[in-house]
Coordinates of C-alpha atoms in Angstrom, one line a residue:
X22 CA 13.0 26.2 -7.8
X23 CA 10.1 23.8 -6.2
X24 CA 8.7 21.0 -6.9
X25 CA 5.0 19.3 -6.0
X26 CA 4.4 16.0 -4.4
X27 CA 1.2 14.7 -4.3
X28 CA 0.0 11.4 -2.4
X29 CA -3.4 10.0 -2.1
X30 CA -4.1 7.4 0.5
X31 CA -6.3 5.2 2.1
X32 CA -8.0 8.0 4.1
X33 CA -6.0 10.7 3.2
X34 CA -4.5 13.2 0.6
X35 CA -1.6 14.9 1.3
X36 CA 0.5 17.3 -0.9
X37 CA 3.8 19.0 0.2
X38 CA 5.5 21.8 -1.7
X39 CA 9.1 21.2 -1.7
X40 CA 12.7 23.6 -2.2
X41 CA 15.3 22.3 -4.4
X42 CA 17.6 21.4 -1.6
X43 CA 14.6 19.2 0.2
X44 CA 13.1 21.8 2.6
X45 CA 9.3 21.3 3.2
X46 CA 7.5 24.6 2.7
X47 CA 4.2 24.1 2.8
X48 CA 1.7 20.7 3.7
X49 CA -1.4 20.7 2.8
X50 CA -4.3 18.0 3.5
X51 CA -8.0 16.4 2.3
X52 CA -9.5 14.2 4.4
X53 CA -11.7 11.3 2.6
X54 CA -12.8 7.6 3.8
X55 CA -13.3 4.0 2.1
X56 CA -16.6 2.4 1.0
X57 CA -17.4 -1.0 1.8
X58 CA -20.8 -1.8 -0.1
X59 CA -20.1 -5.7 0.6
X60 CA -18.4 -8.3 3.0
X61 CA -14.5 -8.1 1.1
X62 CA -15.4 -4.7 -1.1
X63 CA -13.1 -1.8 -0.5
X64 CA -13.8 1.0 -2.8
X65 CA -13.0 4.8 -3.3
X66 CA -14.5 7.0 -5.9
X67 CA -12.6 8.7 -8.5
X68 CA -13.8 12.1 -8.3
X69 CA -14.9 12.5 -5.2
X70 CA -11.6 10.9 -3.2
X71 CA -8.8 11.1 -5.4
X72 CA -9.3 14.3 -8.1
X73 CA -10.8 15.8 -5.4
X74 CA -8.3 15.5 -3.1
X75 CA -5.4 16.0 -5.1
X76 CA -7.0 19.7 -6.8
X77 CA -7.9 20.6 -3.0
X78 CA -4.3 20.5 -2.3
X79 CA -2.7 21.6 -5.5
X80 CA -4.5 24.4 -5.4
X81 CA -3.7 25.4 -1.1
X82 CA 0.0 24.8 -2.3
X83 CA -0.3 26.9 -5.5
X84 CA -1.1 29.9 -2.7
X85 CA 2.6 30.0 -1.4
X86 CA 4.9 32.4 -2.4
X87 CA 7.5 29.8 -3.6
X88 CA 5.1 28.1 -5.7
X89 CA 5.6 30.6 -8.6
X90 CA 8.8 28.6 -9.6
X91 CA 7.4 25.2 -9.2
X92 CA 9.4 23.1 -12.1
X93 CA 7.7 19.8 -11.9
X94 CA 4.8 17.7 -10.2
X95 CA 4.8 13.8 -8.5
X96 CA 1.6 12.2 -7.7
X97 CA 1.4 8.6 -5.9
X98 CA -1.8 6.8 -5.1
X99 CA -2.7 3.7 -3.1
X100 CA -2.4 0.5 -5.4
X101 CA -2.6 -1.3 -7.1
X102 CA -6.1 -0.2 -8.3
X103 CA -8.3 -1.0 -10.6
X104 CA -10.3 1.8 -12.4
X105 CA -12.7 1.6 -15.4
X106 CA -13.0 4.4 -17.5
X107 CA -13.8 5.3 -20.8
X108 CA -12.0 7.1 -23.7
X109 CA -12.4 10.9 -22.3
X110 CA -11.0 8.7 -18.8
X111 CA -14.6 8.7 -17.6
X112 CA -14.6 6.8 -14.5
X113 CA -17.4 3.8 -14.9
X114 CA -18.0 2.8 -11.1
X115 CA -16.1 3.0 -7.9
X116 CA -12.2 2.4 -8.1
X117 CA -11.9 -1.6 -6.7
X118 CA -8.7 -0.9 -4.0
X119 CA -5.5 -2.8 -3.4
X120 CA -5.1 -6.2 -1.2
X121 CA -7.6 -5.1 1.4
X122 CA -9.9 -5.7 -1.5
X123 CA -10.8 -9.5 -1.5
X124 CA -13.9 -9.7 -3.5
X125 CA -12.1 -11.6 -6.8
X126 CA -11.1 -14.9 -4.8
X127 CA -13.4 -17.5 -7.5
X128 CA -11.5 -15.2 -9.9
X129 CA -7.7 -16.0 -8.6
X130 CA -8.6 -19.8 -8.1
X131 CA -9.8 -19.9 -11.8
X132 CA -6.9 -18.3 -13.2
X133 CA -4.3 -19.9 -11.3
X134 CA -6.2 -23.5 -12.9
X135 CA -6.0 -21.4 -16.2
X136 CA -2.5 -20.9 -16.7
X137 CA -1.0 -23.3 -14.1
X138 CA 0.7 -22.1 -10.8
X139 CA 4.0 -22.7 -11.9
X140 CA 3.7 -20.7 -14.9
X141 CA 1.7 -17.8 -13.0
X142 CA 5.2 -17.9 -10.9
X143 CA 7.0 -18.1 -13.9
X144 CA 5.7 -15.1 -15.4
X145 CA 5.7 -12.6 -12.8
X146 CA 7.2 -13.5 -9.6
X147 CA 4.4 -14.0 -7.6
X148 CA 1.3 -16.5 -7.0
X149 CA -2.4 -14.8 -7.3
X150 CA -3.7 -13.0 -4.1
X151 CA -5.8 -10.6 -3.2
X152 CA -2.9 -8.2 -4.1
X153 CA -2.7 -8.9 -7.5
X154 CA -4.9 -6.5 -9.8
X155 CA -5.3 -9.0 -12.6
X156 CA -7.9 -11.1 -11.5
X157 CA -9.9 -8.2 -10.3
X158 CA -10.7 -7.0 -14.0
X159 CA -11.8 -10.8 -14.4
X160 CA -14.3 -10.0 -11.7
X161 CA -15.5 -7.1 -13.8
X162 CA -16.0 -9.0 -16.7
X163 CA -18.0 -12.0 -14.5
X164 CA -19.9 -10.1 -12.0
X165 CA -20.5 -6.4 -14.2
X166 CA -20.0 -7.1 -17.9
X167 CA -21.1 -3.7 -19.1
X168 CA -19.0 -2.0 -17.0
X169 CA -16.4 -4.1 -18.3
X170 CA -17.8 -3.8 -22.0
X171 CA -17.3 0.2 -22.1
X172 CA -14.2 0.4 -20.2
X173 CA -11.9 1.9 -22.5
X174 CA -9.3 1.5 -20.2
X175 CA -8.3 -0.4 -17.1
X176 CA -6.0 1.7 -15.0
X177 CA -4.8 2.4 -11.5
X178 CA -5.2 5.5 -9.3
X179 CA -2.1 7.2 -9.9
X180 CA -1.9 6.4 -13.8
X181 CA -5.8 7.9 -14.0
X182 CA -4.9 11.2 -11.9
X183 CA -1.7 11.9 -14.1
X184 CA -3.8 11.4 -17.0
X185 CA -6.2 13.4 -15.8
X186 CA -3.4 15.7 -15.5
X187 CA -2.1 15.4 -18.8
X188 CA -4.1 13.6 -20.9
X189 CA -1.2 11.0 -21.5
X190 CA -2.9 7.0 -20.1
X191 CA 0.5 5.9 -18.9
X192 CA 1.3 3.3 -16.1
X193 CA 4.9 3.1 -14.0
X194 CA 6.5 -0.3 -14.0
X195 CA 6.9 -0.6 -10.3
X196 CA 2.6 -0.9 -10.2
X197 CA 2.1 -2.7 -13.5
X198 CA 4.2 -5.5 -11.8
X199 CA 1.4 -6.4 -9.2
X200 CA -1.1 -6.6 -12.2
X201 CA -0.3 -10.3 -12.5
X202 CA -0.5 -12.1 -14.1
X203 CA -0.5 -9.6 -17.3
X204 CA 2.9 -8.5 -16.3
X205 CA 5.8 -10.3 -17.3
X206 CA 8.9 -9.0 -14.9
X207 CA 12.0 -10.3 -16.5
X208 CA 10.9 -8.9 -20.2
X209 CA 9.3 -6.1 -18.4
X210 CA 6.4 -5.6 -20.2
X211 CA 2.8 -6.7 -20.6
X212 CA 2.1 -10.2 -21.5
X213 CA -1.6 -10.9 -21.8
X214 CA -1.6 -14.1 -23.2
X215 CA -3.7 -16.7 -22.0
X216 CA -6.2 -13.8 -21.0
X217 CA -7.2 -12.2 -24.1
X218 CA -10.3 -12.9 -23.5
X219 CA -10.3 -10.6 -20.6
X220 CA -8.4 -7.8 -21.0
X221 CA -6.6 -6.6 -24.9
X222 CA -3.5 -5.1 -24.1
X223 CA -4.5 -2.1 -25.9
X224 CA -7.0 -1.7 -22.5
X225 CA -3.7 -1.1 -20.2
X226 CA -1.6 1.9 -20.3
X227 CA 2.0 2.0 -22.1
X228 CA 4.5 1.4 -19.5
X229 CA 7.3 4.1 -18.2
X230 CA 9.5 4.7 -15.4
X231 CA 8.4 6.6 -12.5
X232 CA 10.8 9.1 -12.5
X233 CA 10.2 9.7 -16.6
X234 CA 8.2 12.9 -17.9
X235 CA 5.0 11.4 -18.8
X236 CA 3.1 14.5 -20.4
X237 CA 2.2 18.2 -19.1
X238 CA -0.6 20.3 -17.4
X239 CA -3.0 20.6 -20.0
X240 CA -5.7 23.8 -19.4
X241 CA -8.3 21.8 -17.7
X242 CA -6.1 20.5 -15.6
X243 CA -4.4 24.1 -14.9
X244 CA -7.9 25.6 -14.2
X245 CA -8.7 23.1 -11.9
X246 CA -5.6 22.6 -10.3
X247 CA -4.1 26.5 -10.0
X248 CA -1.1 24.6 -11.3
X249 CA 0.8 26.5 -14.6
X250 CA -0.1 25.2 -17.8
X251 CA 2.8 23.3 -19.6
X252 CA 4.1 22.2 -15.9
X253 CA 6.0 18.7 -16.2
X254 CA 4.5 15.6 -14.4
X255 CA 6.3 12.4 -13.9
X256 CA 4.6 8.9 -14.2
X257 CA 4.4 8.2 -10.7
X258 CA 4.3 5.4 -8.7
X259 CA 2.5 3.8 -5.6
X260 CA 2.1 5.0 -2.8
X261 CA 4.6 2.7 -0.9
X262 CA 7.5 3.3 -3.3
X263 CA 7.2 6.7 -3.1
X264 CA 7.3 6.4 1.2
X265 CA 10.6 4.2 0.5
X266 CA 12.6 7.1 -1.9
X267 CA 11.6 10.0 0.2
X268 CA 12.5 7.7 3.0
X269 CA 16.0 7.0 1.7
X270 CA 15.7 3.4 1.1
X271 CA 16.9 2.8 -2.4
X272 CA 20.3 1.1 -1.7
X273 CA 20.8 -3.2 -2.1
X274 CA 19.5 -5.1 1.2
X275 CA 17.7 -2.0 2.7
X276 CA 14.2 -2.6 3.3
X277 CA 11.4 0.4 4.0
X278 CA 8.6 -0.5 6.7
X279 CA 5.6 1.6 5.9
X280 CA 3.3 1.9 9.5
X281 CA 0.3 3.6 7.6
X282 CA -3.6 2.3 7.6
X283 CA -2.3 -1.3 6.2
X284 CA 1.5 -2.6 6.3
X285 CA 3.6 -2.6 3.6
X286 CA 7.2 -3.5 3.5
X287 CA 9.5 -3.1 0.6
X288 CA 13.2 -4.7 0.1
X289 CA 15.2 -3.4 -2.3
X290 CA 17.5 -5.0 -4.7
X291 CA 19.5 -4.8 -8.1
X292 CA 18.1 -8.6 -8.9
X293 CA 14.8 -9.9 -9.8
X294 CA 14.3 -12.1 -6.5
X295 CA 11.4 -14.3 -6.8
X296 CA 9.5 -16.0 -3.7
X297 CA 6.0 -17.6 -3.2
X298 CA 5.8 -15.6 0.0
X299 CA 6.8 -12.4 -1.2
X300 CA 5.7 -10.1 -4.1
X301 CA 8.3 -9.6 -6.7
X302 CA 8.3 -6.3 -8.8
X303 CA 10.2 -3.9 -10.6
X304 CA 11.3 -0.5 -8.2
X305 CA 11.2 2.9 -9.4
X306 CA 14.5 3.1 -10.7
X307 CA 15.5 1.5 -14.1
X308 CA 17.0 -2.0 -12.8
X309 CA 16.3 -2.0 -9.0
X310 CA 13.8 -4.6 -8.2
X311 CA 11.6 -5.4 -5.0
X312 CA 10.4 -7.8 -2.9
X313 CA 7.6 -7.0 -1.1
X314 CA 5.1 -8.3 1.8
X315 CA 2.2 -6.5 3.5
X316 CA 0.0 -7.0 6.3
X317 CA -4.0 -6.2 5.2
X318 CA -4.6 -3.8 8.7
X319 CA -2.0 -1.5 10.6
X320 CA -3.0 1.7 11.2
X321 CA -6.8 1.3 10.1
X322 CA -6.8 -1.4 13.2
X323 CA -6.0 1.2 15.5
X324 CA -8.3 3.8 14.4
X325 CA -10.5 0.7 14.7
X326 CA -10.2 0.2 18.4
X327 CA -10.0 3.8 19.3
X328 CA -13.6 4.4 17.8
X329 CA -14.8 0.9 20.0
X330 CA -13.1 2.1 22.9
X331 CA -14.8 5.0 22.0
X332 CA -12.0 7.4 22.5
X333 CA -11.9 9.3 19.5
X334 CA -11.3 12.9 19.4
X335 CA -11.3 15.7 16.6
X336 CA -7.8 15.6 16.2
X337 CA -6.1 12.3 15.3
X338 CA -3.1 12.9 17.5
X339 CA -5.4 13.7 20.7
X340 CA -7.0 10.3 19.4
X341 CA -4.2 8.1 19.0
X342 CA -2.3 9.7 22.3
X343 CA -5.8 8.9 24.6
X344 CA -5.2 5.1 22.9
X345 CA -1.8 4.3 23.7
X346 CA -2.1 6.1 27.3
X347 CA -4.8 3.5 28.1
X348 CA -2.9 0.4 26.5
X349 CA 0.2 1.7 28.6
X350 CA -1.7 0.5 31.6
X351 CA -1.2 -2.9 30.6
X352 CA 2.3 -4.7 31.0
X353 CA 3.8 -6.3 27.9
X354 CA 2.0 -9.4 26.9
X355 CA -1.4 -7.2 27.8
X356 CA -1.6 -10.0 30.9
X357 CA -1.9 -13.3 28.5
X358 CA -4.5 -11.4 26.0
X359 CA -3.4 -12.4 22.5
X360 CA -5.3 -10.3 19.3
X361 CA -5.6 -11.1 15.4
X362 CA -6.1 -7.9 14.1
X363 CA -7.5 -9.4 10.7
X364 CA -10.5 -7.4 10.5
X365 CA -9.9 -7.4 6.6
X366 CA -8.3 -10.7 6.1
X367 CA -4.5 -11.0 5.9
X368 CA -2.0 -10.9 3.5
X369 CA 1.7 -11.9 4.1
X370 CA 2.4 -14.5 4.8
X371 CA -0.8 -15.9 5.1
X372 CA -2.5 -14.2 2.1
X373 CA -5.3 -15.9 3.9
X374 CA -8.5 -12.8 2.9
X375 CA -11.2 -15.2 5.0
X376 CA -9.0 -14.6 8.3
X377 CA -11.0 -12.4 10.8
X378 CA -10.5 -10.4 14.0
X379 CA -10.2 -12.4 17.6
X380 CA -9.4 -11.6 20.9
X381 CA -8.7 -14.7 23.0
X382 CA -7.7 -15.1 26.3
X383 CA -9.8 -12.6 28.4
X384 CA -11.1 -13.4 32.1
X385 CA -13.2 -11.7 34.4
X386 CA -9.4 -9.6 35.4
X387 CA -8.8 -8.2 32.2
X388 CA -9.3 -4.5 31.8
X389 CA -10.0 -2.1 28.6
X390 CA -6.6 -1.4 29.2
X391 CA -5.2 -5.0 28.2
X392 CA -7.8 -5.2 25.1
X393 CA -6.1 -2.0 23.7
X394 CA -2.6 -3.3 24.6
X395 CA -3.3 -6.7 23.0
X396 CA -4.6 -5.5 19.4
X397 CA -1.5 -3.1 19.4
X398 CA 0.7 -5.7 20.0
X399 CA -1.2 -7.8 18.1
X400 CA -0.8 -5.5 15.1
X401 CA 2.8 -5.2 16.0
X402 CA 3.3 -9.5 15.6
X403 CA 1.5 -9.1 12.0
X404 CA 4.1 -7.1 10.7
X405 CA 6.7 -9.3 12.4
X406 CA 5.6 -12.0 11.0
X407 CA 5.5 -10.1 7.7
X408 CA 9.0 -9.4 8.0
X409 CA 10.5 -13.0 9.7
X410 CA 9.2 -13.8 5.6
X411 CA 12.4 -12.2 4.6
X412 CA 14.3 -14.1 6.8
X413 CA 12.6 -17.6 6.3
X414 CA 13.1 -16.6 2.2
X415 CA 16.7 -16.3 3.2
X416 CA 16.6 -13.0 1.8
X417 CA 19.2 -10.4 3.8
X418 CA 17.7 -7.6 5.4
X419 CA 20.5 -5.3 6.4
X420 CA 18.9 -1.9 6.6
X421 CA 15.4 -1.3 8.1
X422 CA 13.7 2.3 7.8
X423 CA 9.7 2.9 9.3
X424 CA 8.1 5.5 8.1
X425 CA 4.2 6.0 8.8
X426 CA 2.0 7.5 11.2
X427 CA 1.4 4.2 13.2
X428 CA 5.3 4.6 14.6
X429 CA 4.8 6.9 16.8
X430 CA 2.8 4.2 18.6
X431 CA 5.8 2.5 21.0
X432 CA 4.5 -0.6 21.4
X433 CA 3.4 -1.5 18.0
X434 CA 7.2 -0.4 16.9
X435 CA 9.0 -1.9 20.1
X436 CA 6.9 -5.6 19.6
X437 CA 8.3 -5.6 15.9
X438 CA 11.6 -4.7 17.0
X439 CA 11.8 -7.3 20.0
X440 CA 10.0 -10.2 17.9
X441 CA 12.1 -9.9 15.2
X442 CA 15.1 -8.9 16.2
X443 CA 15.7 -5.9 13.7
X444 CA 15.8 -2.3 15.0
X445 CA 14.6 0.3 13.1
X446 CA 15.2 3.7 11.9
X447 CA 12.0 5.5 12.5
X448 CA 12.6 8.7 10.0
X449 CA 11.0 11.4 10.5
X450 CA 9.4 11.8 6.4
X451 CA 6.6 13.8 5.3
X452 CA 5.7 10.9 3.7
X453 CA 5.0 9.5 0.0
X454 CA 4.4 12.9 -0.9
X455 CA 8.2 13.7 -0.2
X456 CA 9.1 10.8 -2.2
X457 CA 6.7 12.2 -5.0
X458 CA 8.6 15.6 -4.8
X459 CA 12.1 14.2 -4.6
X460 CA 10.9 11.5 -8.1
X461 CA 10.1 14.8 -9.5
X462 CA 13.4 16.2 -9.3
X463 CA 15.5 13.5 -10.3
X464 CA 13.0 13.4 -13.4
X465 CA 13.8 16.3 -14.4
X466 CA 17.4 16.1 -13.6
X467 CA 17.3 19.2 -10.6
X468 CA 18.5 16.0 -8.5
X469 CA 21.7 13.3 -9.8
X470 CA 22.4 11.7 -6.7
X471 CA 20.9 9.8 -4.3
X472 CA 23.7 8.5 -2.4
X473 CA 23.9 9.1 1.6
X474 CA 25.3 12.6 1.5
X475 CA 21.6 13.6 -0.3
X476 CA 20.0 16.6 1.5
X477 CA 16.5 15.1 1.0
X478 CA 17.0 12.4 3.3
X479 CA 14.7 12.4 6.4
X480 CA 16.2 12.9 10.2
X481 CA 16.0 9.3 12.0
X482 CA 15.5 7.7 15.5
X483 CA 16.3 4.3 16.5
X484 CA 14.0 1.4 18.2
X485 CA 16.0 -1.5 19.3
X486 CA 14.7 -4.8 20.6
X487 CA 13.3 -4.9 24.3
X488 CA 16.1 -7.6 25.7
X489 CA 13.6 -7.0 28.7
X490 CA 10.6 -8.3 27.6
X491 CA 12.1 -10.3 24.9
X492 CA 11.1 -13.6 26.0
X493 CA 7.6 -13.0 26.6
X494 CA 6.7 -11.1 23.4
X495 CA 8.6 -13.5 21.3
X496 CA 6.8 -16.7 23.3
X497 CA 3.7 -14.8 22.0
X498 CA 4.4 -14.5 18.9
X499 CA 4.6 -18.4 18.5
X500 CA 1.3 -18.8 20.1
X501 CA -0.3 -15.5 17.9
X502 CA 0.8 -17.5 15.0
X503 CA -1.2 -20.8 16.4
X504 CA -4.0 -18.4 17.4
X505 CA -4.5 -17.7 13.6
X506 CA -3.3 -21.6 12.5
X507 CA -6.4 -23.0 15.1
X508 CA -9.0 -20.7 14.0
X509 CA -8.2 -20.0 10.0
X510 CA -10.2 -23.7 9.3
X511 CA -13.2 -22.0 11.1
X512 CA -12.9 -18.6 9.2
X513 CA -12.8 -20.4 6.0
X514 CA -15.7 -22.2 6.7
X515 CA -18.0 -19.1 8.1
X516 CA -17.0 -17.5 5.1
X517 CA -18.0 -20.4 2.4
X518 CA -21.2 -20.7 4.4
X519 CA -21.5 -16.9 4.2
X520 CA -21.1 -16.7 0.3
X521 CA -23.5 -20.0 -0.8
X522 CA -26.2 -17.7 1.6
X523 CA -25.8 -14.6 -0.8

């Protein structure tokens, strides 16, 4: 007995073919990148990145002996999306991504004045942002009306890769909550009203579980896939809530740090927590709920400064290993170099998308080595500051798991760790896909409980604060947050300039 996981990510798909007590048999991986056609458009295509991707994979796993008694597929995606497709799921332009995406800002200023901030709040647990999915079929209507005009329906990646699958247009709770505000999260459903005019609920998919059956491999699907016709596949989820169950965060007060190309953190609870500095949404389990914050650049600022430190290798680990060598020539604090690594805007706390990139600080003495350090720590005090939200929400945090390719960069995971005062249990997961996997199983009952005796659960390692270096990373910190305070007027302005020009 095996089941499929399936992940597709910011620059990556991954699939992993696991046994029915949790053993990883086989990985396999695709390799694809982002567009950015404009100043705040991050796009992937359809075909090309996602169904490509996840058949590549499918059908490299479908090769191993044990995939003969595969009894049930998970796919995840990177959300949430927003897809346009037509009836035969047709996809009608590029895929507009998650929060890194800022191109609907006029659109979330008008809505918010449409319905009323309170009542946005009201409604579904969180203000507009750049994270919100809504506004960005607004922008489809505004800036690419026939687009908008044929789009049968408006999905996300994962709901249009299961359908794809299937044939069944079907959309987990846990992602339909960030599609605000046409979500409602205490009633749990869609609630359009007040946007008819934009999009007719009869444009989103019904709404299911993660962990239900949403339909079977069709033929096309099978041919394309190598996977057996009739084989069951779940609804699915996001990519991040996927990391958290194969992770082992699914327990009240435990909170899942995902280190992967942007931050995202999720807190799990069994009560609909609302705050205007955190995203609220339903979890994959039926009555489990979230909070949730993320930072717009974590990983994807590394891989940043390794290709303008021009250290890039073949192999990402040769990469990323050349990088922190050189940063570990400067001393915590990189020698008073402080680094925004907004090179995509910023999202929690600041949900500020106009914030940009600085390094400030530098003198004739600094050294390549103390850039380096200072963007990795600087990436490290974004996801502090990310999760000090918690505590300023006073919202307990009394579990933290990373997961993610960025921790096995020390000093990103040792400045979170020292500026905020949590350790961590760095688990060693294969990732969203594992989560996918494991969703798959409970779905279809081969697992019943996911208490701490589970076999799925990951091995872990701790990082505990530096007491060390404590006072110098957390004195940064304070002046990383002033650093973005002093220069966020300035990046507004550029970018108001920037837009009346185009």
């Amino acid at each position: 007995m095996t089941f499929l996981g399936i992940d597709v990510g910011t620059f990556e798909t991954k699939g992993v073919l696991v046994g029915a007590d949790g053993d990883v048999l086989a990985i396999a991986r695709r390799r694809h990148g982002i567009s950015t056609p404009h100043p705040g458009h991050v796009e992937h295509d359809p075909e090309s990145d996602w169904w490509a991707g996840l058949t590549g994979v499918a059908r490299e796993l479908m090769q191993h002996p044990g995939a003969g008694e595969i009894q049930a597929v998970g796919v995840s995606a990177i959300g949430p999306c927003v897809v346009a497709v037509t009836e035969d799921l047709a996809p009608l332009r590029p895929a507009i991504l998650y929060g890194v995406d800022t191109r609907a800002t006029r659109q979330i200023a008008a809505w918010t004045e449409r319905l009323g901030e309170d009542e946005v709040f009201r409604r579904c647990g969180n203000p507009l942002t750049s994270q919100s999915a809504g506004p960005k079929i607004g922008w489809l209507r505004e800036e690419e009306p026939d687009v908008w005009e044929r789009a049968r329906w408006f999905m996300t990646s994962q709901s249009w890769l299961v359908a794809r699958l299937t044939g069944e247009v079907v959309m987990d709770h846990a992602t339909a909550g960030y599609f605000h505000p046409l979500y409602d999260l205490r009633s749990r459903g869609w609630d359009v009203s007040g946007f008819e005019d934009v999009v007719a609920q009869e444009r989103l998919p019904r709404l299911g579980w993660t962990t239900d059956v949403a339909g079977r491999v069709h033929e096309a699907a099978a041919a394309a896939t190598g996977l057996p016709v009739g084989t069951p596949v779940i609804v699915g989820t996001t990519d991040a809530p996927a990391e958290a169950v194969g992770a082992g965060v699914v327990s009240d007060g435990s909170l899942m740090a995902m280190y992967g190309s942007s931050g995202y953190f999720i807190r799990v609870g069994s009560s609909p927590l609302t705050h205007r500095d955190l995203w609220a949404a339903p979890f994959v389990l039926e009555d489990t709920y979230v909070l949730a914050a993320g930072t717009a650049t974590l990983g994807t600022a590394t891989r940043w400064l390794a290709d303008l430190l021009a250290l890039t290798e073949a192999e990402d680990t040769v990469t990323f290993g050349r990088l922190l060598e050189l940063a570990g020539d400067s001393p915590p604090g990189a020698r008073g170099v402080l680094a925004l690594p907004h090179l995509a805007g910023e999202r929690t706390p600041f949900q500020d998308p106009t914030s940009r990139a600085a390094v400030a600080g530098m003198g004739l003495e600094h050294t390549r080595a103390d850039v380096a350090r200072a963007v990795l720590e600087g990436t490290g005090h974004a996801v502090a500051e990310a999760l000090l939200t918690y505590e300023r929400a006073g919202v307990p945090v009394e579990r933290v798991v990373a997961i993610g390719g960025a921790t096995k960069n020390d000093i990103i995971t040792h400045t979170v760790a020292t500026v905020t005062g949590l350790s961590q249990e760095v688990a060693d997961s294969p990732g969203a896909a594992y989560g996918d996997a494991l969703l798959a199983a409970v779905g279809t009952g081969a697992v019943t409980d996911l208490g701490p005796d589970c076999s799925w659960w990951p091995q872990r390692h701790a990082v505990r604060p530096d007491a060390e270096h404590a006072a110098r990373l957390r004195a940064d910190h304070l002046a990383w947050v002033e650093l973005y305070r002093a220069l966020a007027p300035w990046a507004r302005a550029r970018s108001a300039a920037a837009g009346e020009e185009r």
